[in-house]
N, CA, C and O atoms as a Tinker XYZ file with bonds, in Angstrom:
   372  protein
     1  N    -11.878000  -11.228000    7.916000    73     2
     2  CA   -11.667000  -10.115000    7.027000    64     1     3
     3  C    -10.332000  -10.223000    6.302000    63     2     4     5
     4  O    -10.219000   -9.749000    5.171000    81     3
     5  N     -9.330000  -10.821000    6.904000    73     3     6
     6  CA    -8.012000  -10.876000    6.290000    64     5     7
     7  C     -7.752000  -12.249000    5.699000    63     6     8     9
     8  O     -8.036000  -13.271000    6.324000    81     7
     9  N     -7.216000  -12.264000    4.502000    73     7    10
    10  CA    -6.880000  -13.496000    3.815000    64     9    11
    11  C     -5.394000  -13.758000    4.021000    63    10    12    13
    12  O     -4.565000  -13.009000    3.504000    81    11
    13  N     -5.041000  -14.788000    4.752000    73    11    14
    14  CA    -3.643000  -15.060000    5.070000    64    13    15
    15  C     -2.835000  -15.475000    3.844000    63    14    16    17
    16  O     -1.606000  -15.508000    3.899000    81    15
    17  N     -3.505000  -15.792000    2.742000    73    15    18
    18  CA    -2.785000  -16.132000    1.522000    64    17    19
    19  C     -2.448000  -14.891000    0.694000    63    18    20    21
    20  O     -1.715000  -14.989000   -0.289000    81    19
    21  N     -2.967000  -13.742000    1.072000    73    19    22
    22  CA    -2.652000  -12.495000    0.371000    64    21    23
    23  C     -1.222000  -12.091000    0.671000    63    22    24    25
    24  O     -0.794000  -12.125000    1.825000    81    23
    25  N     -0.490000  -11.715000   -0.340000    73    23    26
    26  CA     0.880000  -11.264000   -0.152000    64    25    27
    27  C      1.011000   -9.821000   -0.584000    63    26    28    29
    28  O      0.270000   -9.361000   -1.452000    81    27
    29  N      1.950000   -9.102000    0.015000    73    27    30
    30  CA     2.172000   -7.711000   -0.288000    64    29    31
    31  C      3.613000   -7.354000   -0.058000    63    30    32    33
    32  O      4.385000   -8.136000    0.498000    81    31
    33  N      3.969000   -6.165000   -0.490000    73    31    34
    34  CA     5.316000   -5.666000   -0.259000    64    33    35
    35  C      5.296000   -4.853000    1.021000    63    34    36    37
    36  O      4.460000   -3.968000    1.207000    81    35
    37  N      6.231000   -5.172000    1.894000    73    35    38
    38  CA     6.294000   -4.458000    3.163000    64    37    39
    39  C      7.744000   -4.458000    3.605000    63    38    40    41
    40  O      8.351000   -5.521000    3.734000    81    39
    41  N      8.310000   -3.283000    3.838000    73    39    42
    42  CA     9.752000   -3.177000    4.026000    64    41    43
    43  C     10.199000   -3.034000    5.476000    63    42    44    45
    44  O     11.346000   -2.657000    5.716000    81    43
    45  N      9.358000   -3.313000    6.429000    73    43    46
    46  CA     9.802000   -3.190000    7.819000    64    45    47
    47  C      9.924000   -4.569000    8.439000    63    46    48    49
    48  O      8.938000   -5.129000    8.917000    81    47
    49  N     11.128000   -5.114000    8.433000    73    47    50
    50  CA    11.370000   -6.419000    9.042000    64    49    51
    51  C     12.649000   -6.365000    9.852000    63    50    52    53
    52  O     13.437000   -5.426000    9.740000    81    51
    53  N     12.835000   -7.359000   10.647000    73    51    54
    54  CA    14.069000   -7.438000   11.431000    64    53    55
    55  C     15.278000   -7.590000   10.522000    63    54    56    57
    56  O     16.388000   -7.215000   10.899000    81    55
    57  N     15.075000   -8.137000    9.327000    73    55    58
    58  CA    16.197000   -8.311000    8.392000    64    57    59
    59  C     16.835000   -6.975000    8.021000    63    58    60    61
    60  O     18.013000   -6.924000    7.667000    81    59
    61  N     16.068000   -5.910000    8.100000    73    59    62
    62  CA    16.613000   -4.592000    7.758000    64    61    63
    63  C     17.695000   -4.166000    8.738000    63    62    64    65
    64  O     18.499000   -3.290000    8.422000    81    63
    65  N     17.731000   -4.763000    9.907000    73    63    66
    66  CA    18.694000   -4.391000   10.926000    64    65    67
    67  C     19.786000   -5.437000   11.142000    63    66    68    69
    68  O     20.617000   -5.289000   12.039000    81    67
    69  N     19.790000   -6.487000   10.332000    73    67    70
    70  CA    20.794000   -7.524000   10.501000    64    69    71
    71  C     22.095000   -7.124000    9.801000    63    70    72    73
    72  O     22.130000   -6.136000    9.068000    81    71
    73  N     23.153000   -7.888000   10.026000    73    71    74
    74  CA    24.452000   -7.590000    9.415000    64    73    75
    75  C     24.410000   -7.699000    7.900000    63    74    76    77
    76  O     25.014000   -6.883000    7.204000    81    75
    77  N     23.711000   -8.687000    7.386000    73    75    78
    78  CA    23.594000   -8.887000    5.946000    64    77    79
    79  C     22.124000   -8.862000    5.550000    63    78    80    81
    80  O     21.547000   -9.902000    5.232000    81    79
    81  N     21.521000   -7.690000    5.567000    73    79    82
    82  CA    20.088000   -7.662000    5.261000    64    81    83
    83  C     19.822000   -8.036000    3.812000    63    82    84    85
    84  O     20.551000   -7.633000    2.905000    81    83
    85  N     18.781000   -8.802000    3.614000    73    83    86
    86  CA    18.394000   -9.125000    2.254000    64    85    87
    87  C     17.648000   -7.925000    1.677000    63    86    88    89
    88  O     17.077000   -7.141000    2.434000    81    87
    89  N     17.640000   -7.765000    0.360000    73    87    90
    90  CA    16.930000   -6.629000   -0.234000    64    89    91
    91  C     15.460000   -6.667000    0.154000    63    90    92    93
    92  O     14.830000   -7.724000    0.123000    81    91
    93  N     14.922000   -5.526000    0.513000    73    91    94
    94  CA    13.532000   -5.468000    0.941000    64    93    95
    95  C     12.620000   -4.946000   -0.146000    63    94    96    97
    96  O     11.400000   -5.054000   -0.017000    81    95
    97  N     13.162000   -4.385000   -1.213000    73    95    98
    98  CA    12.333000   -3.908000   -2.307000    64    97    99
    99  C     11.685000   -5.108000   -2.991000    63    98   100   101
   100  O     12.348000   -6.107000   -3.268000    81    99
   101  N     10.406000   -5.002000   -3.255000    73    99   102
   102  CA     9.648000   -6.050000   -3.931000    64   101   103
   103  C      9.646000   -7.375000   -3.167000    63   102   104   105
   104  O      9.493000   -8.435000   -3.774000    81   103
   105  N      9.811000   -7.326000   -1.869000    73   103   106
   106  CA     9.789000   -8.530000   -1.042000    64   105   107
   107  C      8.334000   -8.882000   -0.733000    63   106   108   109
   108  O      7.569000   -8.029000   -0.284000    81   107
   109  N      7.962000  -10.111000   -0.970000    73   107   110
   110  CA     6.594000  -10.531000   -0.698000    64   109   111
   111  C      6.471000  -10.921000    0.772000    63   110   112   113
   112  O      7.320000  -11.636000    1.304000    81   111
   113  N      5.439000  -10.461000    1.406000    73   111   114
   114  CA     5.188000  -10.730000    2.819000    64   113   115
   115  C      3.794000  -11.316000    2.986000    63   114   116   117
   116  O      2.913000  -11.072000    2.161000    81   115
   117  N      3.594000  -12.076000    4.031000    73   115   118
   118  CA     2.257000  -12.574000    4.324000    64   117   119
   119  C      1.521000  -11.533000    5.149000    63   118   120   121
   120  O      2.133000  -10.635000    5.725000    81   119
   121  N      0.207000  -11.661000    5.199000    73   119   122
   122  CA    -0.601000  -10.707000    5.967000    64   121   123
   123  C     -0.193000  -10.699000    7.437000    63   122   124   125
   124  O     -0.400000   -9.699000    8.125000    81   123
   125  N      0.377000  -11.785000    7.923000    73   123   126
   126  CA     0.797000  -11.828000    9.320000    64   125   127
   127  C      1.911000  -10.837000    9.598000    63   126   128   129
   128  O      2.107000  -10.445000   10.748000    81   127
   129  N      2.656000  -10.416000    8.559000    73   127   130
   130  CA     3.761000   -9.470000    8.721000    64   129   131
   131  C      3.323000   -8.010000    8.612000    63   130   132   133
   132  O      4.148000   -7.114000    8.786000    81   131
   133  N      2.067000   -7.756000    8.333000    73   131   134
   134  CA     1.588000   -6.394000    8.093000    64   133   135
   135  C      1.544000   -5.600000    9.384000    63   134   136   137
   136  O      1.094000   -6.091000   10.420000    81   135
   137  N      2.016000   -4.362000    9.308000    73   135   138
   138  CA     1.821000   -3.419000   10.404000    64   137   139
   139  C      1.000000   -2.259000    9.870000    63   138   140   141
   140  O      1.134000   -1.879000    8.707000    81   139
   141  N      0.167000   -1.709000   10.704000    73   139   142
   142  CA    -0.727000   -0.630000   10.300000    64   141   143
   143  C     -0.296000    0.675000   10.939000    63   142   144   145
   144  O      0.214000    0.670000   12.060000    81   143
   145  N     -0.489000    1.800000   10.252000    73   143   146
   146  CA    -1.125000    1.988000    8.958000    64   145   147
   147  C     -0.219000    1.554000    7.824000    63   146   148   149
   148  O      1.001000    1.508000    7.981000    81   147
   149  N     -0.820000    1.230000    6.663000    73   147   150
   150  CA    -0.042000    0.807000    5.506000    64   149   151
   151  C     -0.856000    0.900000    4.229000    63   150   152   153
   152  O     -2.081000    1.017000    4.253000    81   151
   153  N     -0.146000    0.844000    3.118000    73   151   154
   154  CA    -0.759000    0.706000    1.796000    64   153   155
   155  C     -0.548000   -0.736000    1.369000    63   154   156   157
   156  O      0.516000   -1.309000    1.602000    81   155
   157  N     -1.553000   -1.318000    0.751000    73   155   158
   158  CA    -1.443000   -2.663000    0.199000    64   157   159
   159  C     -1.770000   -2.575000   -1.282000    63   158   160   161
   160  O     -2.783000   -1.991000   -1.667000    81   159
   161  N     -0.925000   -3.148000   -2.099000    73   159   162
   162  CA    -1.153000   -3.187000   -3.537000    64   161   163
   163  C     -1.672000   -4.565000   -3.908000    63   162   164   165
   164  O     -1.171000   -5.580000   -3.424000    81   163
   165  N     -2.685000   -4.593000   -4.774000    73   163   166
   166  CA    -3.272000   -5.852000   -5.223000    64   165   167
   167  C     -3.594000   -5.761000   -6.697000    63   166   168   169
   168  O     -3.584000   -4.676000   -7.277000    81   167
   169  N     -3.876000   -6.886000   -7.296000    73   167   170
   170  CA    -4.331000   -6.926000   -8.677000    64   169   171
   171  C     -5.835000   -7.198000   -8.706000    63   170   172   173
   172  O     -6.356000   -7.984000   -7.914000    81   171
   173  N     -6.517000   -6.531000   -9.633000    73   171   174
   174  CA    -7.946000   -6.780000   -9.800000    64   173   175
   175  C     -8.166000   -7.938000  -10.776000    63   174   176   177
   176  O     -7.202000   -8.545000  -11.243000    81   175
   177  N     -9.416000   -8.243000  -11.083000    73   175   178
   178  CA    -9.747000   -9.373000  -11.951000    64   177   179
   179  C     -9.183000   -9.210000  -13.360000    63   178   180   181
   180  O     -8.986000  -10.196000  -14.069000    81   179
   181  N     -8.923000   -7.965000  -13.765000    73   179   182
   182  CA    -8.370000   -7.694000  -15.101000    64   181   183
   183  C     -6.856000   -7.744000  -15.126000    63   182   184   185
   184  O     -6.247000   -7.585000  -16.184000    81   183
   185  N     -6.236000   -7.964000  -13.962000    73   183   186
   186  CA    -4.781000   -8.016000  -13.887000    64   185   187
   187  C     -4.123000   -6.663000  -13.706000    63   186   188   189
   188  O     -2.902000   -6.545000  -13.817000    81   187
   189  N     -4.924000   -5.636000  -13.427000    73   187   190
   190  CA    -4.390000   -4.295000  -13.183000    64   189   191
   191  C     -4.181000   -4.077000  -11.687000    63   190   192   193
   192  O     -4.847000   -4.698000  -10.859000    81   191
   193  N     -3.255000   -3.196000  -11.356000    73   191   194
   194  CA    -2.893000   -2.922000   -9.963000    64   193   195
   195  C     -3.756000   -1.815000   -9.376000    63   194   196   197
   196  O     -4.139000   -0.880000  -10.079000    81   195
   197  N     -4.060000   -1.922000   -8.092000    73   195   198
   198  CA    -4.693000   -0.849000   -7.330000    64   197   199
   199  C     -4.155000   -0.903000   -5.910000    63   198   200   201
   200  O     -3.547000   -1.894000   -5.506000    81   199
   201  N     -4.382000    0.178000   -5.146000    73   199   202
   202  CA    -3.900000    0.200000   -3.762000    64   201   203
   203  C     -5.067000    0.444000   -2.814000    63   202   204   205
   204  O     -6.092000    1.018000   -3.180000    81   203
   205  N     -4.869000   -0.017000   -1.578000    73   203   206
   206  CA    -5.803000    0.227000   -0.475000    64   205   207
   207  C     -4.977000    0.757000    0.682000    63   206   208   209
   208  O     -3.904000    0.233000    0.977000    81   207
   209  N     -5.479000    1.800000    1.340000    73   207   210
   210  CA    -4.805000    2.329000    2.523000    64   209   211
   211  C     -5.582000    1.885000    3.753000    63   210   212   213
   212  O     -6.797000    2.069000    3.839000    81   211
   213  N     -4.861000    1.295000    4.705000    73   211   214
   214  CA    -5.451000    0.822000    5.953000    64   213   215
   215  C     -4.986000    1.702000    7.107000    63   214   216   217
   216  O     -3.810000    2.052000    7.203000    81   215
   217  N     -5.920000    2.052000    7.976000    73   215   218
   218  CA    -5.624000    2.874000    9.147000    64   217   219
   219  C     -4.920000    2.051000   10.217000    63   218   220   221
   220  O     -4.749000    0.839000   10.082000    81   219
   221  N     -4.524000    2.722000   11.262000    73   219   222
   222  CA    -3.816000    2.081000   12.371000    64   221   223
   223  C     -4.611000    0.912000   12.968000    63   222   224   225
   224  O     -4.027000   -0.059000   13.449000    81   223
   225  N     -5.952000    1.013000   12.932000    73   223   226
   226  CA    -6.787000   -0.045000   13.497000    64   225   227
   227  C     -7.065000   -1.182000   12.510000    63   226   228   229
   228  O     -7.825000   -2.098000   12.824000    81   227
   229  N     -6.452000   -1.130000   11.310000    73   227   230
   230  CA    -6.618000   -2.187000   10.322000    64   229   231
   231  C     -7.817000   -2.008000    9.410000    63   230   232   233
   232  O     -8.072000   -2.855000    8.554000    81   231
   233  N     -8.557000   -0.919000    9.577000    73   231   234
   234  CA    -9.729000   -0.659000    8.739000    64   233   235
   235  C     -9.321000   -0.006000    7.429000    63   234   236   237
   236  O     -8.467000    0.881000    7.415000    81   235
   237  N     -9.925000   -0.437000    6.332000    73   235   238
   238  CA    -9.694000    0.198000    5.032000    64   237   239
   239  C    -10.323000    1.587000    5.053000    63   238   240   241
   240  O    -11.508000    1.732000    5.353000    81   239
   241  N     -9.520000    2.615000    4.731000    73   239   242
   242  CA   -10.088000    3.971000    4.725000    64   241   243
   243  C     -9.933000    4.674000    3.379000    63   242   244   245
   244  O    -10.557000    5.715000    3.169000    81   243
   245  N     -9.131000    4.147000    2.468000    73   243   246
   246  CA    -9.001000    4.753000    1.140000    64   245   247
   247  C     -8.602000    3.688000    0.136000    63   246   248   249
   248  O     -7.980000    2.680000    0.472000    81   247
   249  N     -8.982000    3.947000   -1.117000    73   247   250
   250  CA    -8.676000    3.028000   -2.204000    64   249   251
   251  C     -8.395000    3.860000   -3.448000    63   250   252   253
   252  O     -9.002000    4.913000   -3.642000    81   251
   253  N     -7.484000    3.393000   -4.287000    73   251   254
   254  CA    -7.195000    4.149000   -5.500000    64   253   255
   255  C     -8.461000    4.264000   -6.344000    63   254   256   257
   256  O     -9.275000    3.341000   -6.394000    81   255
   257  N     -8.612000    5.396000   -6.998000    73   255   258
   258  CA    -9.816000    5.633000   -7.793000    64   257   259
   259  C     -9.724000    5.012000   -9.177000    63   258   260   261
   260  O    -10.703000    5.012000   -9.922000    81   259
   261  N     -8.578000    4.491000   -9.522000    73   259   262
   262  CA    -8.385000    3.814000  -10.802000    64   261   263
   263  C     -7.428000    2.662000  -10.608000    63   262   264   265
   264  O     -6.776000    2.548000   -9.569000    81   263
   265  N     -7.345000    1.804000  -11.615000    73   263   266
   266  CA    -6.361000    0.732000  -11.569000    64   265   267
   267  C     -5.277000    1.034000  -12.591000    63   266   268   269
   268  O     -5.482000    1.827000  -13.511000    81   267
   269  N     -4.130000    0.403000  -12.427000    73   267   270
   270  CA    -2.945000    0.722000  -13.208000    64   269   271
   271  C     -2.413000   -0.531000  -13.885000    63   270   272   273
   272  O     -2.373000   -1.603000  -13.281000    81   271
   273  N     -2.008000   -0.393000  -15.130000    73   271   274
   274  CA    -1.461000   -1.529000  -15.872000    64   273   275
   275  C     -0.137000   -2.000000  -15.279000    63   274   276   277
   276  O      0.135000   -3.200000  -15.245000    81   275
   277  N      0.691000   -1.060000  -14.809000    73   275   278
   278  CA     1.977000   -1.448000  -14.230000    64   277   279
   279  C      1.994000   -1.162000  -12.728000    63   278   280   281
   280  O      1.348000   -0.227000  -12.253000    81   279
   281  N      2.722000   -1.958000  -12.014000    73   279   282
   282  CA     2.855000   -1.767000  -10.576000    64   281   283
   283  C      3.600000   -0.474000  -10.270000    63   282   284   285
   284  O      3.324000    0.174000   -9.261000    81   283
   285  N      4.544000   -0.091000  -11.133000    73   283   286
   286  CA     5.264000    1.167000  -10.939000    64   285   287
   287  C      4.317000    2.355000  -10.961000    63   286   288   289
   288  O      4.478000    3.288000  -10.173000    81   287
   289  N      3.328000    2.336000  -11.854000    73   287   290
   290  CA     2.344000    3.419000  -11.900000    64   289   291
   291  C      1.507000    3.438000  -10.624000    63   290   292   293
   292  O      1.156000    4.507000  -10.125000    81   291
   293  N      1.192000    2.272000  -10.104000    73   291   294
   294  CA     0.450000    2.184000   -8.844000    64   293   295
   295  C      1.281000    2.763000   -7.700000    63   294   296   297
   296  O      0.767000    3.514000   -6.872000    81   295
   297  N      2.561000    2.414000   -7.658000    73   295   298
   298  CA     3.456000    2.946000   -6.627000    64   297   299
   299  C      3.581000    4.464000   -6.741000    63   298   300   301
   300  O      3.633000    5.161000   -5.728000    81   299
   301  N      3.630000    4.974000   -7.967000    73   299   302
   302  CA     3.717000    6.420000   -8.183000    64   301   303
   303  C      2.466000    7.111000   -7.644000    63   302   304   305
   304  O      2.556000    8.194000   -7.067000    81   303
   305  N      1.327000    6.503000   -7.824000    73   303   306
   306  CA     0.077000    7.052000   -7.291000    64   305   307
   307  C      0.128000    7.146000   -5.762000    63   306   308   309
   308  O     -0.318000    8.134000   -5.181000    81   307
   309  N      0.670000    6.120000   -5.125000    73   307   310
   310  CA     0.815000    6.141000   -3.668000    64   309   311
   311  C      1.727000    7.286000   -3.253000    63   310   312   313
   312  O      1.425000    8.002000   -2.298000    81   311
   313  N      2.836000    7.467000   -3.958000    73   311   314
   314  CA     3.767000    8.559000   -3.636000    64   313   315
   315  C      3.101000    9.923000   -3.789000    63   314   316   317
   316  O      3.342000   10.819000   -2.980000    81   315
   317  N      2.264000   10.092000   -4.820000    73   315   318
   318  CA     1.541000   11.356000   -4.994000    64   317   319
   319  C      0.640000   11.637000   -3.796000    63   318   320   321
   320  O      0.566000   12.772000   -3.325000    81   319
   321  N     -0.036000   10.619000   -3.310000    73   319   322
   322  CA    -0.911000   10.788000   -2.143000    64   321   323
   323  C     -0.084000   11.136000   -0.912000    63   322   324   325
   324  O     -0.426000   12.057000   -0.170000    81   323
   325  N      0.993000   10.409000   -0.696000    73   323   326
   326  CA     1.849000   10.680000    0.465000    64   325   327
   327  C      2.391000   12.108000    0.447000    63   326   328   329
   328  O      2.494000   12.749000    1.493000    81   327
   329  N      2.739000   12.604000   -0.743000    73   327   330
   330  CA     3.335000   13.933000   -0.855000    64   329   331
   331  C      2.317000   15.060000   -0.852000    63   330   332   333
   332  O      2.703000   16.226000   -0.932000    81   331
   333  N      1.041000   14.754000   -0.762000    73   331   334
   334  CA     0.013000   15.797000   -0.786000    64   333   335
   335  C     -0.424000   16.256000    0.602000    63   334   336   337
   336  O     -1.399000   16.998000    0.726000    81   335
   337  N      0.272000   15.831000    1.633000    73   335   338
   338  CA    -0.163000   16.128000    3.003000    64   337   339
   339  C     -0.244000   17.614000    3.326000    63   338   340   341
   340  O     -0.998000   18.005000    4.217000    81   339
   341  N      0.514000   18.449000    2.622000    73   339   342
   342  CA     0.493000   19.889000    2.892000    64   341   343
   343  C     -0.404000   20.672000    1.933000    63   342   344   345
   344  O     -0.447000   21.901000    1.987000    81   343
   345  N     -1.119000   19.965000    1.057000    73   343   346
   346  CA    -2.003000   20.639000    0.124000    64   345   347
   347  C     -3.252000   21.121000    0.852000    63   346   348   349
   348  O     -3.666000   20.514000    1.839000    81   347
   349  N     -3.859000   22.214000    0.371000    73   347   350
   350  CA    -5.063000   22.730000    1.043000    64   349   351
   351  C     -6.246000   21.772000    0.903000    63   350   352   353
   352  O     -6.330000   20.994000   -0.047000    81   351
   353  N     -7.143000   21.849000    1.862000    73   351   354
   354  CA    -8.382000   21.078000    1.856000    64   353   355
   355  C     -9.508000   22.089000    1.788000    63   354   356   357
   356  O     -9.537000   23.039000    2.571000    81   355
   357  N    -10.450000   21.896000    0.851000    73   355   358
   358  CA   -11.567000   22.811000    0.675000    64   357   359
   359  C    -12.852000   22.123000    1.068000    63   358   360   361
   360  O    -12.993000   20.909000    0.918000    81   359
   361  N    -13.773000   22.893000    1.564000    73   359   362
   362  CA   -15.085000   22.378000    1.985000    64   361   363
   363  C    -16.166000   23.132000    1.243000    63   362   364   365
   364  O    -16.190000   24.363000    1.267000    81   363
   365  N    -17.050000   22.423000    0.591000    73   363   366
   366  CA   -18.200000   23.026000   -0.095000    64   365   367
   367  C    -19.463000   22.515000    0.547000    63   366   368   369
   368  O    -19.616000   21.317000    0.785000    81   367
   369  N    -20.360000   23.425000    0.823000    73   367   370
   370  CA   -21.626000   23.070000    1.467000    64   369   371
   371  C    -22.682000   22.753000    0.452000    63   370   372
   372  O    -23.813000   22.433000    0.817000    81   371
């Protein structure tokens, strides 16, 4: 299920705790460095960005409903989702 050649941005490494940590923003990581839960950003066949959210068990549970021309717009979409945790949830029968 996992492609070891896939790279993503992931900011939790031991380097963050070293004396001279290297910048972690926009750092490319291999799938072996992934910890769950997490968001993974990828490009589609058209070269647009989208995100996938993986649960603690590594299963994909959400995906962006659109793709984005810029990675910054994709990141902004992730932030909107993260900040919606206190929004109401409605149920329609």
